[in-house]
Amino acid sequence: MVRAVAINGSPQMEKGNTALVLASFIQGMMDAGAEVELLYASRLTVKPCSCGVMYCWDDGPGECCIQDDMQLLYPKLKAADVLILATPVYVPLPGDMQNVVNRLMPLIEPKLERRQGRTRARFREDVGIQKIVLVATSGWREVENCDTVVRIVKELAEDASTEFAGAVLRPHADAMRADGKVTRDGQAVLDAVRRAGNELVKEGRMNQETLRGRAMK
Ligand SMILES: Cc1cc2nc3c(=O)[nH]c(=O)nc-3n(C[C@H](O)[C@H](O)[C@H](O)COP(=O)(O)O)c2cc1C
């Protein structure tokens, strides 16, 4: 069975556009038999990385010296096959989400290697994550508004030597609802997102045609 951890970085949490899209993605994964745990970055207490000297690489390998809710998250992440990072575009990330991403460092091992002209590390052996997926929503119409966030998550996957399994992107996300209700077009997007989640679990990849560039890259 595929086990996934999804972290939603929106301060709007359950009420936000990101939660709307993420819920369909998770439903698609669960329909295919996956077990998905959903956490909200803003509900956790995750302080910024403050040691600044790579304690988790040098002095206490694999350990973070900050005692906060990241300590609850580390074992969940180690046990997961798939990590879903879900976020609104905030030029580029909401602060709570940025803290979570920075604090993933103890899961990464400083066995550095050169690949395609870049220095890369890898997840430690006790980390099961095989795939990282991005779910992002943005306010403006062009999907390119999500490019910086896509780049961040791609870089993270490269630095962990794990697969970037794709991005479910929904620009102009407010247009999915009118008067608080999901519109017909919005529902078409959510249905496609649900299929993408289903494909990820059943086929190990999301079909690039599923959302035909409208919501996925
Ligand atoms: C501080 C802040 C910065 C934002 N920056 C951008 C941006 O650069 N580009 C964009 O398209 N939308 C931007 N947005 C809009 C959000 O990405 C968009 O409304 C998103 O769907 C909100 O998701 P949520 O409801 O899950 O929080 C910004 C919103 C906020 C509050």
mmCIF file of C-alpha atoms and ligand atoms in Angstrom:
data_model
loop_
_atom_site.group_PDB
_atom_site.id
_atom_site.type_symbol
_atom_site.label_atom_id
_atom_site.label_comp_id
_atom_site.label_asym_id
_atom_site.label_seq_id
_atom_site.Cartn_x
_atom_site.Cartn_y
_atom_site.Cartn_z
ATOM 1 C CA MET A 1 0.000 0.000 0.000
ATOM 2 C CA VAL A 2 1.197 3.496 -0.854
ATOM 3 C CA ARG A 3 1.567 5.713 2.196
ATOM 4 C CA ALA A 4 1.595 9.466 1.697
ATOM 5 C CA VAL A 5 1.989 12.523 3.868
ATOM 6 C CA ALA A 6 0.457 15.747 2.552
ATOM 7 C CA ILE A 7 1.462 19.097 4.047
ATOM 8 C CA ASN A 8 -0.790 22.025 3.203
ATOM 9 C CA GLY A 9 1.068 25.313 3.712
ATOM 10 C CA SER A 10 -1.893 27.662 3.248
ATOM 11 C CA PRO A 11 -2.671 29.903 6.235
ATOM 12 C CA GLN A 12 -6.291 29.570 5.084
ATOM 13 C CA MET A 13 -6.022 25.874 5.836
ATOM 14 C CA GLU A 14 -9.309 23.956 5.178
ATOM 15 C CA LYS A 15 -11.048 27.029 3.752
ATOM 16 C CA GLY A 16 -8.470 27.808 1.083
ATOM 17 C CA ASN A 17 -8.189 27.122 -2.624
ATOM 18 C CA THR A 18 -5.231 24.866 -1.996
ATOM 19 C CA ALA A 19 -7.298 22.695 0.352
ATOM 20 C CA LEU A 20 -10.024 22.412 -2.297
ATOM 21 C CA VAL A 21 -7.610 21.120 -4.946
ATOM 22 C CA LEU A 22 -5.639 18.990 -2.501
ATOM 23 C CA ALA A 23 -8.815 17.291 -1.206
ATOM 24 C CA SER A 24 -9.616 16.011 -4.723
ATOM 25 C CA PHE A 25 -6.043 14.848 -5.245
ATOM 26 C CA ILE A 26 -6.055 12.976 -1.937
ATOM 27 C CA GLN A 27 -9.474 11.485 -2.717
ATOM 28 C CA GLY A 28 -8.108 10.158 -6.017
ATOM 29 C CA MET A 29 -5.158 8.609 -4.206
ATOM 30 C CA MET A 30 -7.391 7.050 -1.564
ATOM 31 C CA ASP A 31 -9.767 5.664 -4.222
ATOM 32 C CA ALA A 32 -6.717 3.812 -5.541
ATOM 33 C CA GLY A 33 -5.996 2.375 -2.086
ATOM 34 C CA ALA A 34 -3.423 4.837 -0.732
ATOM 35 C CA GLU A 35 -3.277 5.899 2.890
ATOM 36 C CA VAL A 36 -2.834 9.662 3.109
ATOM 37 C CA GLU A 37 -2.198 11.734 6.218
ATOM 38 C CA LEU A 38 -2.938 15.436 5.844
ATOM 39 C CA LEU A 39 -1.223 18.049 7.999
ATOM 40 C CA TYR A 40 -1.428 21.849 7.975
ATOM 41 C CA ALA A 41 1.844 23.738 8.378
ATOM 42 C CA SER A 42 0.041 26.597 10.124
ATOM 43 C CA ARG A 43 -1.406 24.259 12.740
ATOM 44 C CA LEU A 44 2.035 22.941 13.614
ATOM 45 C CA THR A 45 4.628 24.849 15.571
ATOM 46 C CA VAL A 46 7.633 24.745 13.265
ATOM 47 C CA LYS A 47 10.264 27.330 14.051
ATOM 48 C CA PRO A 48 12.741 28.558 11.457
ATOM 49 C CA CYS A 49 16.044 26.690 11.229
ATOM 50 C CA SER A 50 18.076 28.694 13.711
ATOM 51 C CA CYS A 51 21.262 26.729 14.308
ATOM 52 C CA GLY A 52 22.679 27.835 10.962
ATOM 53 C CA VAL A 53 25.657 25.489 11.232
ATOM 54 C CA MET A 54 24.217 22.243 9.800
ATOM 55 C CA TYR A 55 24.012 20.586 13.248
ATOM 56 C CA CYS A 56 21.849 17.875 11.606
ATOM 57 C CA TRP A 57 24.691 16.989 9.235
ATOM 58 C CA ASP A 58 27.759 17.414 11.445
ATOM 59 C CA ASP A 59 27.180 17.298 15.211
ATOM 60 C CA GLY A 60 23.992 15.224 15.462
ATOM 61 C CA PRO A 61 23.620 13.455 12.103
ATOM 62 C CA GLY A 62 19.942 13.109 11.212
ATOM 63 C CA GLU A 63 18.767 15.024 14.279
ATOM 64 C CA CYS A 64 17.302 18.484 14.530
ATOM 65 C CA CYS A 65 18.284 20.356 17.679
ATOM 66 C CA ILE A 66 15.014 22.353 17.732
ATOM 67 C CA GLN A 67 12.347 20.719 19.877
ATOM 68 C CA ASP A 68 9.040 21.556 18.217
ATOM 69 C CA ASP A 69 6.373 19.840 16.089
ATOM 70 C CA MET A 70 8.910 18.901 13.399
ATOM 71 C CA GLN A 71 9.919 16.142 15.813
ATOM 72 C CA LEU A 72 6.409 14.646 15.309
ATOM 73 C CA LEU A 73 6.685 15.064 11.562
ATOM 74 C CA TYR A 74 10.080 13.390 11.054
ATOM 75 C CA PRO A 75 8.911 9.809 11.830
ATOM 76 C CA LYS A 76 5.817 10.283 9.639
ATOM 77 C CA LEU A 77 7.970 11.466 6.756
ATOM 78 C CA LYS A 78 10.421 8.603 7.182
ATOM 79 C CA ALA A 79 7.539 6.109 6.956
ATOM 80 C CA ALA A 80 5.959 7.715 3.868
ATOM 81 C CA ASP A 81 6.408 6.642 0.233
ATOM 82 C CA VAL A 82 5.062 9.890 -1.186
ATOM 83 C CA LEU A 83 5.416 13.463 0.092
ATOM 84 C CA ILE A 84 2.826 15.942 -1.179
ATOM 85 C CA LEU A 85 3.719 19.582 -0.669
ATOM 86 C CA ALA A 86 0.623 21.729 -1.182
ATOM 87 C CA THR A 87 0.872 25.492 -1.161
ATOM 88 C CA PRO A 88 -0.513 28.764 -2.420
ATOM 89 C CA VAL A 89 1.959 30.837 -4.423
ATOM 90 C CA TYR A 90 3.179 33.585 -2.070
ATOM 91 C CA VAL A 91 6.231 34.895 -3.916
ATOM 92 C CA PRO A 92 7.212 32.193 -3.356
ATOM 93 C CA LEU A 93 6.037 30.293 -0.223
ATOM 94 C CA PRO A 94 4.027 31.099 2.938
ATOM 95 C CA GLY A 95 6.365 31.415 5.922
ATOM 96 C CA ASP A 96 5.131 28.323 7.777
ATOM 97 C CA MET A 97 5.642 26.226 4.648
ATOM 98 C CA GLN A 98 9.115 27.644 4.100
ATOM 99 C CA ASN A 99 10.019 26.658 7.668
ATOM 100 C CA VAL A 100 8.858 23.075 7.041
ATOM 101 C CA VAL A 101 10.863 22.856 3.803
ATOM 102 C CA ASN A 102 14.014 24.228 5.501
ATOM 103 C CA ARG A 103 13.596 21.833 8.390
ATOM 104 C CA LEU A 104 13.582 18.773 6.079
ATOM 105 C CA MET A 105 17.378 19.019 6.124
ATOM 106 C CA PRO A 106 17.908 16.366 8.875
ATOM 107 C CA LEU A 107 16.308 13.805 6.521
ATOM 108 C CA ILE A 108 19.015 14.495 3.956
ATOM 109 C CA GLU A 109 22.457 12.947 4.121
ATOM 110 C CA PRO A 110 25.567 14.945 3.256
ATOM 111 C CA LYS A 111 26.834 12.342 0.794
ATOM 112 C CA LEU A 112 27.377 14.853 -1.945
ATOM 113 C CA GLU A 113 27.781 13.910 -5.575
ATOM 114 C CA ARG A 114 28.009 15.807 -8.841
ATOM 115 C CA ARG A 115 25.183 15.245 -11.293
ATOM 116 C CA GLN A 116 24.747 17.218 -14.493
ATOM 117 C CA GLY A 117 27.100 19.884 -13.219
ATOM 118 C CA ARG A 118 25.341 20.303 -9.865
ATOM 119 C CA THR A 119 26.194 19.158 -6.322
ATOM 120 C CA ARG A 120 23.411 16.967 -4.940
ATOM 121 C CA ALA A 121 22.743 15.132 -1.661
ATOM 122 C CA ARG A 122 20.266 12.333 -0.938
ATOM 123 C CA PHE A 123 17.660 11.241 1.585
ATOM 124 C CA ARG A 124 19.072 9.187 4.440
ATOM 125 C CA GLU A 125 18.594 5.428 4.239
ATOM 126 C CA ASP A 126 15.798 5.414 6.829
ATOM 127 C CA VAL A 127 13.681 7.818 4.740
ATOM 128 C CA GLY A 128 11.195 5.963 2.545
ATOM 129 C CA ILE A 129 10.015 8.853 0.363
ATOM 130 C CA GLN A 130 10.236 7.770 -3.287
ATOM 131 C CA LYS A 131 8.262 10.614 -4.843
ATOM 132 C CA ILE A 132 7.579 14.249 -4.155
ATOM 133 C CA VAL A 133 4.481 15.907 -5.647
ATOM 134 C CA LEU A 134 3.568 19.585 -5.676
ATOM 135 C CA VAL A 135 -0.004 20.860 -5.475
ATOM 136 C CA ALA A 136 -0.114 24.647 -5.894
ATOM 137 C CA THR A 137 -2.742 27.330 -6.437
ATOM 138 C CA SER A 138 -2.181 30.925 -7.410
ATOM 139 C CA GLY A 139 -4.252 34.053 -7.770
ATOM 140 C CA TRP A 140 -3.361 35.312 -11.201
ATOM 141 C CA ARG A 141 -4.337 33.705 -14.465
ATOM 142 C CA GLU A 142 -1.072 32.518 -15.916
ATOM 143 C CA VAL A 143 0.236 29.119 -14.884
ATOM 144 C CA GLU A 144 3.748 30.646 -15.037
ATOM 145 C CA ASN A 145 2.973 32.314 -11.678
ATOM 146 C CA CYS A 146 3.658 28.894 -10.212
ATOM 147 C CA ASP A 147 7.101 28.519 -11.853
ATOM 148 C CA THR A 148 9.149 29.567 -8.809
ATOM 149 C CA VAL A 149 7.294 27.148 -6.542
ATOM 150 C CA VAL A 150 7.722 24.346 -9.096
ATOM 151 C CA ARG A 151 11.434 25.109 -9.212
ATOM 152 C CA ILE A 152 11.727 24.970 -5.413
ATOM 153 C CA VAL A 153 10.110 21.555 -5.188
ATOM 154 C CA LYS A 154 12.094 20.214 -8.165
ATOM 155 C CA GLU A 155 15.319 21.385 -6.508
ATOM 156 C CA LEU A 156 14.283 19.736 -3.238
ATOM 157 C CA ALA A 157 13.646 16.431 -5.019
ATOM 158 C CA GLU A 158 17.000 16.651 -6.823
ATOM 159 C CA ASP A 159 18.793 17.425 -3.558
ATOM 160 C CA ALA A 160 17.138 14.421 -1.943
ATOM 161 C CA SER A 161 17.882 12.241 -5.005
ATOM 162 C CA THR A 162 14.221 11.289 -5.173
ATOM 163 C CA GLU A 163 11.676 11.573 -7.971
ATOM 164 C CA PHE A 164 9.809 14.791 -8.641
ATOM 165 C CA ALA A 165 6.548 13.139 -9.674
ATOM 166 C CA GLY A 166 4.945 16.283 -11.064
ATOM 167 C CA ALA A 167 2.935 19.327 -10.152
ATOM 168 C CA VAL A 168 -0.810 19.854 -9.983
ATOM 169 C CA LEU A 169 -1.179 23.568 -10.585
ATOM 170 C CA ARG A 170 -4.301 25.687 -10.482
ATOM 171 C CA PRO A 171 -3.795 29.363 -11.384
ATOM 172 C CA HIS A 172 -6.686 31.853 -11.026
ATOM 173 C CA ALA A 173 -7.858 29.590 -8.266
ATOM 174 C CA ASP A 174 -10.577 31.894 -6.919
ATOM 175 C CA ALA A 175 -12.475 31.258 -10.176
ATOM 176 C CA MET A 176 -13.162 27.689 -9.104
ATOM 177 C CA ARG A 177 -15.898 28.995 -6.767
ATOM 178 C CA ALA A 178 -18.708 31.524 -7.090
ATOM 179 C CA ASP A 179 -20.835 32.560 -4.099
ATOM 180 C CA GLY A 180 -18.943 29.982 -2.055
ATOM 181 C CA LYS A 181 -19.925 27.098 -4.358
ATOM 182 C CA VAL A 182 -17.728 25.180 -6.791
ATOM 183 C CA THR A 183 -18.612 26.190 -10.373
ATOM 184 C CA ARG A 184 -19.076 23.718 -13.219
ATOM 185 C CA ASP A 185 -15.631 24.593 -14.624
ATOM 186 C CA GLY A 186 -14.166 24.325 -11.136
ATOM 187 C CA GLN A 187 -15.672 20.870 -10.746
ATOM 188 C CA ALA A 188 -14.146 19.812 -14.095
ATOM 189 C CA VAL A 189 -10.733 20.836 -12.741
ATOM 190 C CA LEU A 190 -11.313 18.991 -9.472
ATOM 191 C CA ASP A 191 -12.397 15.853 -11.350
ATOM 192 C CA ALA A 192 -9.179 15.972 -13.376
ATOM 193 C CA VAL A 193 -7.137 16.500 -10.220
ATOM 194 C CA ARG A 194 -8.824 13.480 -8.660
ATOM 195 C CA ARG A 195 -7.875 11.398 -11.712
ATOM 196 C CA ALA A 196 -4.284 12.611 -11.390
ATOM 197 C CA GLY A 197 -4.165 11.417 -7.760
ATOM 198 C CA ASN A 198 -5.612 8.094 -8.815
ATOM 199 C CA GLU A 199 -3.054 7.697 -11.611
ATOM 200 C CA LEU A 200 -0.181 8.514 -9.289
ATOM 201 C CA VAL A 201 -1.044 5.545 -7.088
ATOM 202 C CA LYS A 202 -2.195 3.100 -9.766
ATOM 203 C CA GLU A 203 0.379 3.844 -12.462
ATOM 204 C CA GLY A 204 3.151 5.446 -10.399
ATOM 205 C CA ARG A 205 2.911 8.607 -12.481
ATOM 206 C CA MET A 206 0.447 11.314 -13.391
ATOM 207 C CA ASN A 207 -0.638 11.401 -16.988
ATOM 208 C CA GLN A 208 0.432 14.737 -18.401
ATOM 209 C CA GLU A 209 -2.662 14.719 -20.591
ATOM 210 C CA THR A 210 -5.037 14.405 -17.652
ATOM 211 C CA LEU A 211 -5.180 18.120 -17.053
ATOM 212 C CA ARG A 212 -3.729 19.173 -20.423
ATOM 213 C CA GLY A 213 -1.622 21.964 -19.046
ATOM 214 C CA ARG A 214 -4.631 23.730 -17.587
ATOM 215 C CA ALA A 215 -3.787 22.741 -14.072
ATOM 216 C CA MET A 216 -0.752 20.551 -14.259
ATOM 217 C CA LYS A 217 2.824 20.807 -15.408
HETATM 218 C C1 LIG B 1 0.910 37.213 0.609
HETATM 219 C C2 LIG B 1 0.320 36.709 -0.676
HETATM 220 C C3 LIG B 1 1.119 36.671 -1.802
HETATM 221 C C4 LIG B 1 0.603 36.184 -3.010
HETATM 222 N N1 LIG B 1 1.412 36.174 -4.120
HETATM 223 C C5 LIG B 1 0.908 35.725 -5.302
HETATM 224 C C6 LIG B 1 1.717 35.727 -6.482
HETATM 225 O O1 LIG B 1 2.857 36.131 -6.479
HETATM 226 N N2 LIG B 1 1.183 35.248 -7.634
HETATM 227 C C7 LIG B 1 -0.105 34.796 -7.700
HETATM 228 O O2 LIG B 1 -0.547 34.370 -8.781
HETATM 229 N N3 LIG B 1 -0.902 34.771 -6.592
HETATM 230 C C8 LIG B 1 -0.432 35.229 -5.403
HETATM 231 N N4 LIG B 1 -1.227 35.217 -4.278
HETATM 232 C C9 LIG B 1 -2.599 34.647 -4.360
HETATM 233 C C10 LIG B 1 -2.663 33.202 -3.814
HETATM 234 O O3 LIG B 1 -1.619 32.402 -4.327
HETATM 235 C C11 LIG B 1 -3.994 32.545 -4.223
HETATM 236 O O4 LIG B 1 -5.080 33.324 -3.820
HETATM 237 C C12 LIG B 1 -4.097 31.130 -3.650
HETATM 238 O O5 LIG B 1 -5.058 30.405 -4.367
HETATM 239 C C13 LIG B 1 -4.479 31.158 -2.175
HETATM 240 O O6 LIG B 1 -4.553 29.824 -1.730
HETATM 241 P P1 LIG B 1 -5.247 29.479 -0.338
HETATM 242 O O7 LIG B 1 -6.672 29.966 -0.449
HETATM 243 O O8 LIG B 1 -5.142 28.003 -0.200
HETATM 244 O O9 LIG B 1 -4.474 30.198 0.717
HETATM 245 C C14 LIG B 1 -0.744 35.722 -3.072
HETATM 246 C C15 LIG B 1 -1.541 35.771 -1.917
HETATM 247 C C16 LIG B 1 -1.033 36.270 -0.736
HETATM 248 C C17 LIG B 1 -1.931 36.333 0.486
#
